[in-house]
Coordinates of N, CA, C and O in Angstrom, one line a residue:
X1 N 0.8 -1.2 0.0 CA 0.0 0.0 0.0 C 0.9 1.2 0.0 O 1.9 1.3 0.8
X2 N 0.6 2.3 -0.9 CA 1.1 3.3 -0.7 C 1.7 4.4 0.5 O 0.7 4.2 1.3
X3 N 2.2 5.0 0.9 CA 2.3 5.7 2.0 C 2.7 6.8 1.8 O 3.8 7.1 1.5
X4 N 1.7 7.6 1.9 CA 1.7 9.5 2.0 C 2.2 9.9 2.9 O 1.7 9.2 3.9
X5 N 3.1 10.9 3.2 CA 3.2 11.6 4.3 C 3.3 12.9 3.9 O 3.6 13.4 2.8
X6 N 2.8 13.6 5.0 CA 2.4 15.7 5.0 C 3.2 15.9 5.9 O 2.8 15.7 7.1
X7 N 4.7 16.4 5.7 CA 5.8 17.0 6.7 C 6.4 18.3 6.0 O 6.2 18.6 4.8
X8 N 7.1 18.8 7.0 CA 7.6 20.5 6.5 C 9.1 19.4 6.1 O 9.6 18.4 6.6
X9 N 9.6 20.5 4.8 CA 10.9 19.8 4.2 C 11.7 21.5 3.9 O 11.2 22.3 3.1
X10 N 12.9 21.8 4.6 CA 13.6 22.5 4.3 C 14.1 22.4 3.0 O 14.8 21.4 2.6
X11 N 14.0 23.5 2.1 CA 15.1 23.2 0.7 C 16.0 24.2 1.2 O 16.0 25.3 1.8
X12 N 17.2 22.6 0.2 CA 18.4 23.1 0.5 C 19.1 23.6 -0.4 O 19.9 24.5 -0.3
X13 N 18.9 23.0 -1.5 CA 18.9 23.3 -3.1 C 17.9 23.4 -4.1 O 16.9 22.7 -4.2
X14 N 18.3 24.4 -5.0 CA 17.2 23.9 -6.3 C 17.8 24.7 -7.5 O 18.2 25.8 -7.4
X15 N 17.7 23.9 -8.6 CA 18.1 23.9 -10.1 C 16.7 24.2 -11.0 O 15.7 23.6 -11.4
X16 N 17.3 25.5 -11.1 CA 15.4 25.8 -12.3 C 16.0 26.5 -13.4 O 15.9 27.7 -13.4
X17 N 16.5 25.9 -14.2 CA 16.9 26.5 -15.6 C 16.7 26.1 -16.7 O 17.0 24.9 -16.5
X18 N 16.4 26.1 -17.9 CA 15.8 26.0 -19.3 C 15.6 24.4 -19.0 O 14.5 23.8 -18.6
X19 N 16.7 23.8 -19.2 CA 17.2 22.2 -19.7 C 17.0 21.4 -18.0 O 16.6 20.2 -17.8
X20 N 17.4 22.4 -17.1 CA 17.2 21.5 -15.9 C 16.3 21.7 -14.6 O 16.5 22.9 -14.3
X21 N 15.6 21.3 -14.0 CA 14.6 21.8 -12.9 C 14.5 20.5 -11.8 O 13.7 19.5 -11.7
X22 N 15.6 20.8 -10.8 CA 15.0 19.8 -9.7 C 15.4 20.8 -8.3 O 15.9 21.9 -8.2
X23 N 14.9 19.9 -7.5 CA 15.1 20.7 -6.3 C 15.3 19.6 -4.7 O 14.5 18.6 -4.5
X24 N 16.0 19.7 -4.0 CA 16.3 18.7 -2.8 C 16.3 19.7 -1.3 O 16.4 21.0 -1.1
X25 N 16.2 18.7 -0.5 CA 15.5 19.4 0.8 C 15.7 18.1 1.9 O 15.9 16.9 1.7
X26 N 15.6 18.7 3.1 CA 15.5 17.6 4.0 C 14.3 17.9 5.0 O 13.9 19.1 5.2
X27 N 13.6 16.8 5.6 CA 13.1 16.7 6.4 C 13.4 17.0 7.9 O 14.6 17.0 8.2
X28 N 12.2 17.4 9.1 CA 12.9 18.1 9.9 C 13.1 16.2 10.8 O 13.1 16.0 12.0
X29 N 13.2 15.2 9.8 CA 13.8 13.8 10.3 C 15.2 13.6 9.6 O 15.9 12.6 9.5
X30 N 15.4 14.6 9.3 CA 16.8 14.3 8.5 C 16.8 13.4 7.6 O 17.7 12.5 7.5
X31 N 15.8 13.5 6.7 CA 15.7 12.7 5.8 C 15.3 13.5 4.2 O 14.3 14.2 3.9
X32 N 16.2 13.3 3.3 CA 16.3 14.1 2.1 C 15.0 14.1 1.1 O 14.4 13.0 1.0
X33 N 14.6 15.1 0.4 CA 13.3 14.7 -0.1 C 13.9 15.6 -1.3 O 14.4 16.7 -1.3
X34 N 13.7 14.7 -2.4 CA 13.6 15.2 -4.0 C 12.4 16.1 -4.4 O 11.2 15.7 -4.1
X35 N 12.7 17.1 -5.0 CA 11.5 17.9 -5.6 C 11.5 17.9 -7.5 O 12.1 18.7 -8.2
X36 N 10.9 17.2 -7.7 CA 10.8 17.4 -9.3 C 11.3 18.1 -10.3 O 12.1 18.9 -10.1
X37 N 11.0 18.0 -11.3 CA 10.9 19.1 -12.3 C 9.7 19.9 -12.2 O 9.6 21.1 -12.0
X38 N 8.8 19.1 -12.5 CA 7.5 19.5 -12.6 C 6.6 20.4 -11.0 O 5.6 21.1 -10.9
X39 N 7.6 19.8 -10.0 CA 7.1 20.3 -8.8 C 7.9 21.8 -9.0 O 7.2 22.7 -9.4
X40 N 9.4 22.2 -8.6 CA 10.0 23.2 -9.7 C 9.0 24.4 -10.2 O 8.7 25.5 -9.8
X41 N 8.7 23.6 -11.0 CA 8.4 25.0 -12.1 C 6.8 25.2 -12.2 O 6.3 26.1 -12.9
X42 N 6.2 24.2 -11.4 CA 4.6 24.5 -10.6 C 4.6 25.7 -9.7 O 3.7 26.5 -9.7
X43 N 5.5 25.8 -9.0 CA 5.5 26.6 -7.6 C 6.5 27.1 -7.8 O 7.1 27.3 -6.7
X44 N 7.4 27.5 -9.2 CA 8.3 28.6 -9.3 C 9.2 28.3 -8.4 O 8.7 28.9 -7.4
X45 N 10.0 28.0 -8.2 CA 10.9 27.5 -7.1 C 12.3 28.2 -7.3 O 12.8 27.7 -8.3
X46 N 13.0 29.0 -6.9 CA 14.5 29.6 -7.3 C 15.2 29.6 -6.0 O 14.7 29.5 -4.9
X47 N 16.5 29.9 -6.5 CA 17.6 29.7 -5.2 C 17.4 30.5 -3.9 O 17.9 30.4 -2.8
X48 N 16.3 31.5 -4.4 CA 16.1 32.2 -3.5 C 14.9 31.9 -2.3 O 14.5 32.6 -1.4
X49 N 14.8 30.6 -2.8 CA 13.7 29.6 -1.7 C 14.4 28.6 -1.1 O 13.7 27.7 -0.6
X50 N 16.0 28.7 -0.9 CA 17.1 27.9 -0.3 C 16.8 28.3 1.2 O 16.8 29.4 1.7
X51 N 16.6 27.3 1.9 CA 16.3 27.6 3.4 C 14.9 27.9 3.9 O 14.7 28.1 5.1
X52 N 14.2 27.8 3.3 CA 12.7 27.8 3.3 C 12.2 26.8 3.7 O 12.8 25.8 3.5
X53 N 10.8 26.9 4.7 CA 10.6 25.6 5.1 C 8.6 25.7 4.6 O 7.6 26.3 4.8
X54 N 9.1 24.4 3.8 CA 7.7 23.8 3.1 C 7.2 22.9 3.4 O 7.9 21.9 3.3
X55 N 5.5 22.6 4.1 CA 4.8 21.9 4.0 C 3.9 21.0 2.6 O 3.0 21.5 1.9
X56 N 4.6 19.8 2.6 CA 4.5 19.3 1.3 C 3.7 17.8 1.4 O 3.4 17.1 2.4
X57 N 3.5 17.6 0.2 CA 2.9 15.7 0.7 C 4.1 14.8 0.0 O 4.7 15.0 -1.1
X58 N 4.2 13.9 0.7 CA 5.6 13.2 0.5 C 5.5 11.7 0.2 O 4.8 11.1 0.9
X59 N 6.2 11.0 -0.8 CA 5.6 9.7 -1.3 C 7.6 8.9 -0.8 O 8.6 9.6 -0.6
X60 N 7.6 7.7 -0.7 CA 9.0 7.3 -0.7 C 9.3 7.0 -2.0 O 8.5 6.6 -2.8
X61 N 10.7 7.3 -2.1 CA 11.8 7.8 -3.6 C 11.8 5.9 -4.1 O 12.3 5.2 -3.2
X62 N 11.4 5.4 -4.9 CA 11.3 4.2 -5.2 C 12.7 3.8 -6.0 O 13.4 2.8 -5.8
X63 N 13.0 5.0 -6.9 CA 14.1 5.1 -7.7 C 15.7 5.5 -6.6 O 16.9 5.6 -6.9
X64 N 15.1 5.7 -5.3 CA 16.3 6.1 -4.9 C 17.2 6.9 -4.4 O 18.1 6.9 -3.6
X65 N 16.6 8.1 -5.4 CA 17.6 9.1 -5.5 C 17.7 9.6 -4.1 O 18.8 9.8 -3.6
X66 N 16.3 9.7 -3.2 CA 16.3 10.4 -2.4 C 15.3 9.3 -1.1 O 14.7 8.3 -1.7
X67 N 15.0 9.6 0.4 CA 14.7 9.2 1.3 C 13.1 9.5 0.5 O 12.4 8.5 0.2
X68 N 12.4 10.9 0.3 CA 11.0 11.0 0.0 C 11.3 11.8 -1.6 O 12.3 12.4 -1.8
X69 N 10.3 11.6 -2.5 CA 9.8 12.3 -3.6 C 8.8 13.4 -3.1 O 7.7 13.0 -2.7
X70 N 9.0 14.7 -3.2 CA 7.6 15.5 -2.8 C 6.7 15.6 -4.4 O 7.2 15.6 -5.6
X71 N 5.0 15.5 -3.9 CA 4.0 15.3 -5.1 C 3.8 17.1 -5.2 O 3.4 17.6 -6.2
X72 N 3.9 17.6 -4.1 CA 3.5 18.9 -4.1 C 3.8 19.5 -2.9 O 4.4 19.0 -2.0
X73 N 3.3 21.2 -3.1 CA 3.9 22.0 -1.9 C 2.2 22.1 -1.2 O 1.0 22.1 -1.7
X74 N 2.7 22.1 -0.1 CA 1.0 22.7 0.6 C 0.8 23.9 1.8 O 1.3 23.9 2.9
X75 N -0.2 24.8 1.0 CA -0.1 25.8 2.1 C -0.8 25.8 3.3 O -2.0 25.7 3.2
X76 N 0.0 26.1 5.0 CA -0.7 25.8 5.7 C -2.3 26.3 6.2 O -2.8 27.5 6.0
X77 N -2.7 25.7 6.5 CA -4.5 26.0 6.8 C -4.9 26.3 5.3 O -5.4 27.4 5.0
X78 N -4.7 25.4 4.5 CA -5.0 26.1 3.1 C -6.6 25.1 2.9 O -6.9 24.2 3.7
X79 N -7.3 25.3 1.9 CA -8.0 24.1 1.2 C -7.8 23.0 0.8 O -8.5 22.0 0.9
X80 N -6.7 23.3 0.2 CA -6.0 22.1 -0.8 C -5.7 21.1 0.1 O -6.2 20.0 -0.2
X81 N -4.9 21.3 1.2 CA -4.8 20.6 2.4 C -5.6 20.0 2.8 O -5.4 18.8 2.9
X82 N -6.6 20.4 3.1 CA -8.0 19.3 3.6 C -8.9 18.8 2.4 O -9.9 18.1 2.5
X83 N -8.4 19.3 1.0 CA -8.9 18.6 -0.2 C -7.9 17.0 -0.4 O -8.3 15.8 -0.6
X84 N -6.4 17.5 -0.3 CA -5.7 16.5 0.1 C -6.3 14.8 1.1 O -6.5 13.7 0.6
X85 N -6.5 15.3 2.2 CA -6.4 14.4 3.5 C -8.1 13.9 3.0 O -8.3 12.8 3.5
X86 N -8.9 14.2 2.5 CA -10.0 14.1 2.3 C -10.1 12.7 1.1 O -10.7 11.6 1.2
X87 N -9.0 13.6 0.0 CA -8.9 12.4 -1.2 C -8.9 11.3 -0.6 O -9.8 10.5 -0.6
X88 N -7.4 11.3 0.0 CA -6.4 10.2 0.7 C -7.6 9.1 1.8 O -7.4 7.9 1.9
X89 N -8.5 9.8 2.2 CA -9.4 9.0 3.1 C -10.4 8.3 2.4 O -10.9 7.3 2.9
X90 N -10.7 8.9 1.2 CA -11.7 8.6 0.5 C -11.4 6.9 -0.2 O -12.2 5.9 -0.2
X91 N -9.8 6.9 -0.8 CA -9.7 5.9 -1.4 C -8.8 5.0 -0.8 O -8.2 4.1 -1.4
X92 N -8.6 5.4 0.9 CA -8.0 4.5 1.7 C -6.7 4.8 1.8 O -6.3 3.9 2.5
X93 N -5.8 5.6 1.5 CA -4.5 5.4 1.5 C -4.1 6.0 2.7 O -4.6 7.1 3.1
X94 N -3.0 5.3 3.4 CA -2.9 5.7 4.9 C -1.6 6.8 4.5 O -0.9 6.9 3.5
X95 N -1.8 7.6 5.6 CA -0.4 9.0 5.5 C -0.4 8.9 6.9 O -1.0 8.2 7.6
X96 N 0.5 10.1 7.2 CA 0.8 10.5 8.5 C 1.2 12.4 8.4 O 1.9 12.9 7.5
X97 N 0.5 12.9 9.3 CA 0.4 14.2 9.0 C 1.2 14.5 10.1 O 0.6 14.5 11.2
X98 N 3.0 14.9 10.0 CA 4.0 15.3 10.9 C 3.7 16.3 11.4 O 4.5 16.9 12.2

């Protein structure tokens, strides 16, 4: 079964340029979370978001690269958030909201 998790992920880096767009961060478990391309250049992401702490939903890196893959950024007390946890309930998938 899948496992979601909703934790704040410090970025520590991010790459947003023509040919390239990822971005890396750690958990406040010390655990590294990859940020996409597509996550990147969804939410505009630049060096200037280095040290920033984001509430995100977090899937585990299957490929490796990293401890978590973030699916998305989420803002706190936002909608999306409880649109989120709502889906996730609806079609059973367990998470943990850190």
């Amino acid at each position: 079964m899948t496992q979601v998790q909703i934790q704040n992920v410090y970025l520590t880096r991010v790459v947003n340029e023509t040919a390239k767009k990822y971005a890396f961060g750690i958990t406040e478990d010390n655990e590294t979370a990859y940020f996409p391309g597509r996550v990147v250049e969804d939410f505009d992401l630049d060096e200037d978001d280095i040290g920033t702490k984001n509430r995100v939903a977090l899937l585990r890196d299957d490929k490796q690269k990293a401890d978590w893959v973030v699916t998305t950024l989420l803002v706190e007390d936002s909608a999306e958030v409880n649109r989120l946890k709502a889906l996730l309930d609806e079609h059973g998938i367990d998470y943990d909201d850190a």
